[in-house]
mmCIF file of C-alpha atoms in Angstrom:
data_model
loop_
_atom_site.group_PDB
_atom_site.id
_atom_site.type_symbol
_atom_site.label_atom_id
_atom_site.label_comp_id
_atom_site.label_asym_id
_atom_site.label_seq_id
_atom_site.Cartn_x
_atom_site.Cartn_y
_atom_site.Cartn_z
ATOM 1 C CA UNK B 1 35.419 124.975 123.587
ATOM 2 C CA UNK B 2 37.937 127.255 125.606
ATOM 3 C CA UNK B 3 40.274 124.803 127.608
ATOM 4 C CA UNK B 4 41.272 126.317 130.993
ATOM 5 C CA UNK B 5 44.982 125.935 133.020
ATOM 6 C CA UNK B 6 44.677 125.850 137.010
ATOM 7 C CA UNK B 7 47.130 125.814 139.071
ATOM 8 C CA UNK B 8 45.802 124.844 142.750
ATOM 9 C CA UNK B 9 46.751 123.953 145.708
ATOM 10 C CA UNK B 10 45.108 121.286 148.265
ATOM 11 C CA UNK B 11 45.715 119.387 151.774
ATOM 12 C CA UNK B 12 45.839 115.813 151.340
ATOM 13 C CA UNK B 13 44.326 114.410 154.548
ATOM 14 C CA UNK B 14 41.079 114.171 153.465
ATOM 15 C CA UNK B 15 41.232 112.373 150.316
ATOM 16 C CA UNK B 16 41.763 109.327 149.309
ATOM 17 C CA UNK B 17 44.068 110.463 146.749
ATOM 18 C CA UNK B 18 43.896 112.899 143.525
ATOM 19 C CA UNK B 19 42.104 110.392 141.203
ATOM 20 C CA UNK B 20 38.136 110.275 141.020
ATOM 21 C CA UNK B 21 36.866 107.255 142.916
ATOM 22 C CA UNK B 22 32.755 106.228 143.395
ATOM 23 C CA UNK B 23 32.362 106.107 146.604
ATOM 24 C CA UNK B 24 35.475 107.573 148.538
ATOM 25 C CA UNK B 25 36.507 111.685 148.582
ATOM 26 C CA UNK B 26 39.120 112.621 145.734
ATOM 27 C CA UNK B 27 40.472 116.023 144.756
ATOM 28 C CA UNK B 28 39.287 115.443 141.794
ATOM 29 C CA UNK B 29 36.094 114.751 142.707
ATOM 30 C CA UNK B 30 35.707 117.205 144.665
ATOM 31 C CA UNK B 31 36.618 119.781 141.703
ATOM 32 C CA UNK B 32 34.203 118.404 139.551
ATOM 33 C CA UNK B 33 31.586 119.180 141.597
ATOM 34 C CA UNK B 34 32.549 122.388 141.649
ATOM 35 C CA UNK B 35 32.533 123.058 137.745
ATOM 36 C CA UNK B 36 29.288 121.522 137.907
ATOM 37 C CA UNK B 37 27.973 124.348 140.667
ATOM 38 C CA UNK B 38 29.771 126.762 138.754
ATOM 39 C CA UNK B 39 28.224 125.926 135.337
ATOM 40 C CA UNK B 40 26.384 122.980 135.220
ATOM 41 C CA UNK B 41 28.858 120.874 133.261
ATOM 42 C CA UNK B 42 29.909 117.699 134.110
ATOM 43 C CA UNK B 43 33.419 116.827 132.951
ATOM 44 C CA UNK B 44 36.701 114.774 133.596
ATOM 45 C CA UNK B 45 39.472 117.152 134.150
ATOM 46 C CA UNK B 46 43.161 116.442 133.722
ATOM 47 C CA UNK B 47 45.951 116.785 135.707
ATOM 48 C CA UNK B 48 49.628 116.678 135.418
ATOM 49 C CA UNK B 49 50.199 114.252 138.141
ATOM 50 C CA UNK B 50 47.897 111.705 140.391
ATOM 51 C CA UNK B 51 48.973 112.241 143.675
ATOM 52 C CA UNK B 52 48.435 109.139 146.527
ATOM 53 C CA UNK B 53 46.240 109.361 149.755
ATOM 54 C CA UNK B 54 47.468 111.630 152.033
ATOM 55 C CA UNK B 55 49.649 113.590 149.907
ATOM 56 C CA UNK B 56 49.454 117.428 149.456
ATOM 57 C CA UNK B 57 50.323 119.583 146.482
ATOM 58 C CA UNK B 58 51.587 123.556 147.086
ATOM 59 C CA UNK B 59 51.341 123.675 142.879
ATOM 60 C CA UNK B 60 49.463 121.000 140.869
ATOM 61 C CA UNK B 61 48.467 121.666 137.208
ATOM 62 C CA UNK B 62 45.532 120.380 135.808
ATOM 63 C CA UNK B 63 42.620 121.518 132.603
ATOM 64 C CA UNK B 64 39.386 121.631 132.337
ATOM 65 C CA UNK B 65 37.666 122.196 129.029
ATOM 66 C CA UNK B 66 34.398 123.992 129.310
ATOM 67 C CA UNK B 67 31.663 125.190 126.534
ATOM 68 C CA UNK B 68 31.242 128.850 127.147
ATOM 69 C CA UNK B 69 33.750 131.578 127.237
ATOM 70 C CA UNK B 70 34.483 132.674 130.741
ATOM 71 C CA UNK B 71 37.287 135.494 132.209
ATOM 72 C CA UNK B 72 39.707 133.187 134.326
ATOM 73 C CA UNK B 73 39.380 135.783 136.681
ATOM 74 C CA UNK B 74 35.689 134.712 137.363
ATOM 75 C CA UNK B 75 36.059 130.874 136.941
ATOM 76 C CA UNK B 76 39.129 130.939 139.635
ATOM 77 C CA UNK B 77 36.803 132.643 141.249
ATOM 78 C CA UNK B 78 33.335 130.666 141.301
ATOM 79 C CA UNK B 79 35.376 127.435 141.400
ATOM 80 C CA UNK B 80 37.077 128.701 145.070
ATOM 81 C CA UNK B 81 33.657 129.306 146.457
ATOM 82 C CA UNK B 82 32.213 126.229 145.104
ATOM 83 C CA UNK B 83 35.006 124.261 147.004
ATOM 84 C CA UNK B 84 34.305 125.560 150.306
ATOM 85 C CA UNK B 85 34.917 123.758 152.816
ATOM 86 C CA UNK B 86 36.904 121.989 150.887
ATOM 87 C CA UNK B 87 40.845 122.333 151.339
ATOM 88 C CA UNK B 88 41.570 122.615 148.068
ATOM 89 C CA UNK B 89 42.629 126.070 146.565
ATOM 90 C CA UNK B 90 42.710 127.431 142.787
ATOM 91 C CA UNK B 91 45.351 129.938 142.377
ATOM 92 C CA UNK B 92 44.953 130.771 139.280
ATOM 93 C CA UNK B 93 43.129 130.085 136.131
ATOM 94 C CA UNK B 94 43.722 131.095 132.688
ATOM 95 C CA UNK B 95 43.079 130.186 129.123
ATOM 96 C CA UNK B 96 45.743 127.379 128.057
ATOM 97 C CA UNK B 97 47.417 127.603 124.362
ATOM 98 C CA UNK B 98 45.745 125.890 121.279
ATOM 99 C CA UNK B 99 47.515 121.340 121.883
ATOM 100 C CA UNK B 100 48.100 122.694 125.450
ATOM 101 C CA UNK B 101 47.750 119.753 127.841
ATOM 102 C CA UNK B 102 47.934 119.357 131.784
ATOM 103 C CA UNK B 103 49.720 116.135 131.827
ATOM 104 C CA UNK B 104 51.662 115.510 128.172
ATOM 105 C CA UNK B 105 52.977 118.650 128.268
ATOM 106 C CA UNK B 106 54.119 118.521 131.302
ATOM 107 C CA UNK B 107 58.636 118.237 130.932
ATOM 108 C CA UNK B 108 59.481 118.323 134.708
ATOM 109 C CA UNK B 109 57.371 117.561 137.587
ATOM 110 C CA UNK B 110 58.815 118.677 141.100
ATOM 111 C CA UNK B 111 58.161 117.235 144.788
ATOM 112 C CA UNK B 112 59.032 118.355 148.165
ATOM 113 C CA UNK B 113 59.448 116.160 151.306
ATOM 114 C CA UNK B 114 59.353 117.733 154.775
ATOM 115 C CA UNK B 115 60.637 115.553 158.048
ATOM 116 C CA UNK B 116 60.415 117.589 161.335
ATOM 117 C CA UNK B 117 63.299 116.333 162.991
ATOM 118 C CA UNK B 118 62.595 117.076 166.853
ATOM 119 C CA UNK B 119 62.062 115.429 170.107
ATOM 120 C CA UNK B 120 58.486 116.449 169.955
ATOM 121 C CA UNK B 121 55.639 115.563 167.858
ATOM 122 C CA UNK B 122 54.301 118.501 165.272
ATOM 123 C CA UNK B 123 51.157 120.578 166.742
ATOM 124 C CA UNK B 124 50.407 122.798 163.437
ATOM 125 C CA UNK B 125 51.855 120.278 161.310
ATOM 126 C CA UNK B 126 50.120 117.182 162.199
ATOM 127 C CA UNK B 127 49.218 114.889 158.968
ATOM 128 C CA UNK B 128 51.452 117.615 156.796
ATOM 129 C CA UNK B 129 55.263 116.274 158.148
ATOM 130 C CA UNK B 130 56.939 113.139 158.677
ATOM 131 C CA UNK B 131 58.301 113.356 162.566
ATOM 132 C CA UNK B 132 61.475 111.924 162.946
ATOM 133 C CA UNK B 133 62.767 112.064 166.723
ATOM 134 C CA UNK B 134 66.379 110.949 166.385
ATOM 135 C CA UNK B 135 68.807 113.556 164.877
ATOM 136 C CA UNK B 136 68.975 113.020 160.958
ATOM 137 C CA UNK B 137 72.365 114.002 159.169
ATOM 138 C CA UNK B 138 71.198 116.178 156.313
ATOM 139 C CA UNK B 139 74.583 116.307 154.579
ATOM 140 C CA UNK B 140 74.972 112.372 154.343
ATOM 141 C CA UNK B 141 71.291 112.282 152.966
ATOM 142 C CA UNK B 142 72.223 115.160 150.283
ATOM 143 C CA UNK B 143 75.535 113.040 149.319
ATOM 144 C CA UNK B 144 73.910 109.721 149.240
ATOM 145 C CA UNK B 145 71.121 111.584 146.907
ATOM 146 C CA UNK B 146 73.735 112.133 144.120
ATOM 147 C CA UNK B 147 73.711 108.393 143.911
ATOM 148 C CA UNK B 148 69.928 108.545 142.552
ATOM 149 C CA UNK B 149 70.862 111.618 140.079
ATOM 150 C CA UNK B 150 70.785 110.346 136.270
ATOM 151 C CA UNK B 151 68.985 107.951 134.354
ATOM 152 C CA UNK B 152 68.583 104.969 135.848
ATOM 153 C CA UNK B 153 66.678 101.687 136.340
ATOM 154 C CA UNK B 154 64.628 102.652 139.605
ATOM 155 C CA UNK B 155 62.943 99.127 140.676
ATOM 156 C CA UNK B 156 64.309 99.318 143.976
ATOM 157 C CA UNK B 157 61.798 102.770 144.515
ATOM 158 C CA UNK B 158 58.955 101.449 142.510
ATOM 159 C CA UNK B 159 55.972 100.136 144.137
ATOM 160 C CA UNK B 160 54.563 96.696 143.480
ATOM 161 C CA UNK B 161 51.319 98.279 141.958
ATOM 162 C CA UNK B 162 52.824 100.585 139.933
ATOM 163 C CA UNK B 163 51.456 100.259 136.568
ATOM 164 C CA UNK B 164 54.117 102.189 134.214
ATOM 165 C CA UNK B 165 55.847 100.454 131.627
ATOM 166 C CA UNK B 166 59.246 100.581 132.567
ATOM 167 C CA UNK B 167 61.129 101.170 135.738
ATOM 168 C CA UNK B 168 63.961 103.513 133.456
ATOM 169 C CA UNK B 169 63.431 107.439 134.686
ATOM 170 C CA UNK B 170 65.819 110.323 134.751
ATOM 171 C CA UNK B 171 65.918 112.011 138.231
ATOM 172 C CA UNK B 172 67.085 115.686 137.352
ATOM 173 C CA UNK B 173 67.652 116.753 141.234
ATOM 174 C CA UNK B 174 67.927 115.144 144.376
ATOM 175 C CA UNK B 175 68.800 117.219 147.128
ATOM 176 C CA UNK B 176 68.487 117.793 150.984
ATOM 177 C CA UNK B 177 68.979 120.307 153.198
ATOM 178 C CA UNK B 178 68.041 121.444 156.677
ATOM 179 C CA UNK B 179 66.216 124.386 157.597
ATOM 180 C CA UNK B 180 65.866 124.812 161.436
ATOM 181 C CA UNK B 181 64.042 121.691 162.500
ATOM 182 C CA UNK B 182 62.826 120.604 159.075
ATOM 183 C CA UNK B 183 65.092 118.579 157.053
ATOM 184 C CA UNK B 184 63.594 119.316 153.507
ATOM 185 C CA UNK B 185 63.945 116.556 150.422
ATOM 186 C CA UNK B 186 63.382 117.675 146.459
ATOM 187 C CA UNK B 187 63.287 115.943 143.942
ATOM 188 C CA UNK B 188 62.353 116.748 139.821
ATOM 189 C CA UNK B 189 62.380 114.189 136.940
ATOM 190 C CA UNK B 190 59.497 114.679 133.822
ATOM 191 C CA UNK B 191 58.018 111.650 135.453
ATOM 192 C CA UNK B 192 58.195 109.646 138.566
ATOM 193 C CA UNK B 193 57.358 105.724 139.410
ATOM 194 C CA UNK B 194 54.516 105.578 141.753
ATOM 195 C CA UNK B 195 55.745 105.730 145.064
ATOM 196 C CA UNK B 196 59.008 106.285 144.034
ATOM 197 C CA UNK B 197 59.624 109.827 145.834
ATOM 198 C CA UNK B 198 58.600 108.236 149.360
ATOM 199 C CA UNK B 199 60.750 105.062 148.490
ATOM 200 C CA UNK B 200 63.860 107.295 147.846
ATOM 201 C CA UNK B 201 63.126 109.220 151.095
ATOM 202 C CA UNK B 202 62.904 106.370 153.350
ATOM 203 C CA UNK B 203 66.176 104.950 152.219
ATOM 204 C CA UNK B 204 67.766 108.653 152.288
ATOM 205 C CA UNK B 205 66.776 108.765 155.801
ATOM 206 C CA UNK B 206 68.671 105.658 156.824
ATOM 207 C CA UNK B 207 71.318 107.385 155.902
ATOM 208 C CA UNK B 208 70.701 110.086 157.706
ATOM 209 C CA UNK B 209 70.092 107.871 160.883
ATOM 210 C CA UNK B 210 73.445 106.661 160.426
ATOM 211 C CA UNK B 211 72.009 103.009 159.617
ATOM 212 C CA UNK B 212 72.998 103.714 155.610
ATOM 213 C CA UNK B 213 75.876 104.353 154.029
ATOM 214 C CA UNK B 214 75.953 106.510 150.507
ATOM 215 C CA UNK B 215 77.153 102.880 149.135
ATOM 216 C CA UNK B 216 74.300 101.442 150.558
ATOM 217 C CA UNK B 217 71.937 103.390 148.591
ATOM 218 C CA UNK B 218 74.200 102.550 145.562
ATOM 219 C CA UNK B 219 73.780 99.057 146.159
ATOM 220 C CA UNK B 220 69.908 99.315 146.717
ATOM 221 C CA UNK B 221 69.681 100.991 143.244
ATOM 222 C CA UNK B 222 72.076 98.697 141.680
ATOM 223 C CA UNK B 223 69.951 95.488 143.183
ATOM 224 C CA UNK B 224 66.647 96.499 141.295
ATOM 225 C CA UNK B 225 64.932 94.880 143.622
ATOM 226 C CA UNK B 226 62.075 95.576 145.316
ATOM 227 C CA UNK B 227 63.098 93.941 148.383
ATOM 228 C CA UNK B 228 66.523 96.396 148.825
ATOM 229 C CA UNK B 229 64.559 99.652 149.162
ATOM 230 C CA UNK B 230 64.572 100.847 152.970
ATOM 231 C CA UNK B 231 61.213 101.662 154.527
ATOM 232 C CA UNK B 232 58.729 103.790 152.330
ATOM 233 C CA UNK B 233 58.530 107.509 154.126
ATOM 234 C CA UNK B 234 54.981 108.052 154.760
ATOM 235 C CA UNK B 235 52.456 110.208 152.533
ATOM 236 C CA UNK B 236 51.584 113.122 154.831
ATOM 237 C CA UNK B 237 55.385 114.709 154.604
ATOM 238 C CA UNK B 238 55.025 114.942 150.354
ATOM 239 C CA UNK B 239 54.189 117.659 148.440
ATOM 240 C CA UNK B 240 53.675 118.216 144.670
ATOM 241 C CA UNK B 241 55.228 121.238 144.391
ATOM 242 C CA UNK B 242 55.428 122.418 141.114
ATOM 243 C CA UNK B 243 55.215 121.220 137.216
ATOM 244 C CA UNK B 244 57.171 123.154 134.408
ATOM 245 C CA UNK B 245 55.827 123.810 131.010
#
């Protein structure tokens, strides 16, 4: 049973996250159902990360293991015009190594974080930025990022729900920058807390509002509490955008 890598891309709006749910859209719903046009199977794929509501991915990884031999070509292919209307994307398929999986061998996942920082609201961009009106300081967010670079104990930018054993995780990169208008957060780590990329955002950009102080986010990690994180940046400015193998 050939297992397959794609790499695909999707707009979050639409879904009510990546995960499969009965009665409400999902990526991954919406994928299976198109392996099952494509070839009548019905599977559960796997994917290197479960992204929330809302949330868009430029390069998510996931496998699907399916009985008959197929050129990736034509199952990148069938599965694209399956998923019309769909805005989800595959970008490319192709046969995965023998032990090869989507999520466990997954050693770095990556996420981007756009904030249009202008006077006026986004027309092109609408559900795919976070609009910030009042000027944002893209150099204090970048310094006060350092502070989350390392291993640490990241309570502070863990959500309530989140179900992973321990709040320890080793952010790899944290930087900002500004490009034009966009001020653009990224962030890589092999795993992250749920919610903790939008939780590290909205602090970063009380910073940059001038409200937060690069101590301040020190002191919010050091608190491990909950209660010390600033408020959570909202879904439709995140992007998965890439996992490394």
């Amino acid at each position: 049973m050939p297992r397959y890598r794609l790499d695909i891309e999707y707009d979050g709006r639409p879904y009510h996250g990546f995960q499969a749910q009965e009665r409400l859209p999902s990526v991954q719903g919406a994928i299976e159902r198109a392996v099952k046009g494509f070839c009548g199977e019905e599977l559960r794929l796997q994917a290197a990360g479960r992204t929330d509501t809302g949330v868009h991915a430029t390069h998510q990884v996931i496998h699907v293991d399916l009985e008959k031999d197929w050129k990736p070509d034509v199952v990148r292919d069938a599965l694209n015009a399956h998923l019309v209307p769909e805005p989800i994307v595959v970008l490319e398929a192709s046969v995965a190594p023998e032990g090869w999986h989507a999520r466990f061998s997954a050693r770095e996942r990556r996420y981007l974080y756009r904030i249009l920082n202008r006077k006026s609201p986004p027309a092109l961009d609408q559900g795919r930025v976070w609009h910030v009106k009042k000027p944002l300081d893209a150099d204090a967010m970048h310094t006060a990022a350092q502070v989350l670079v390392g291993h640490h104990d990241f309570t502070t930018f863990r959500d309530l729900q989140c179900q992973a054993k321990s709040p320890m995780k080793t952010l790899d990169i944290a930087a900002v920058r500004r490009e034009g208008e966009h001020v653009l957060l990224e962030f890589a780590s092999r795993s992250f807390l749920h919610r903790q990329v939008r939780s590290m955002t909205g602090s970063l950009a009380q910073v940059g509002l001038g409200r937060w102080s690069a101590d301040d986010v020190k002191a919010a990690l050091e608190a491990r509490d909950r209660k010390a994180c600033g408020p959570v940046a909202p879904a439709e400015g995140l992007y998965l955008a890439g996992v490394s193998y």
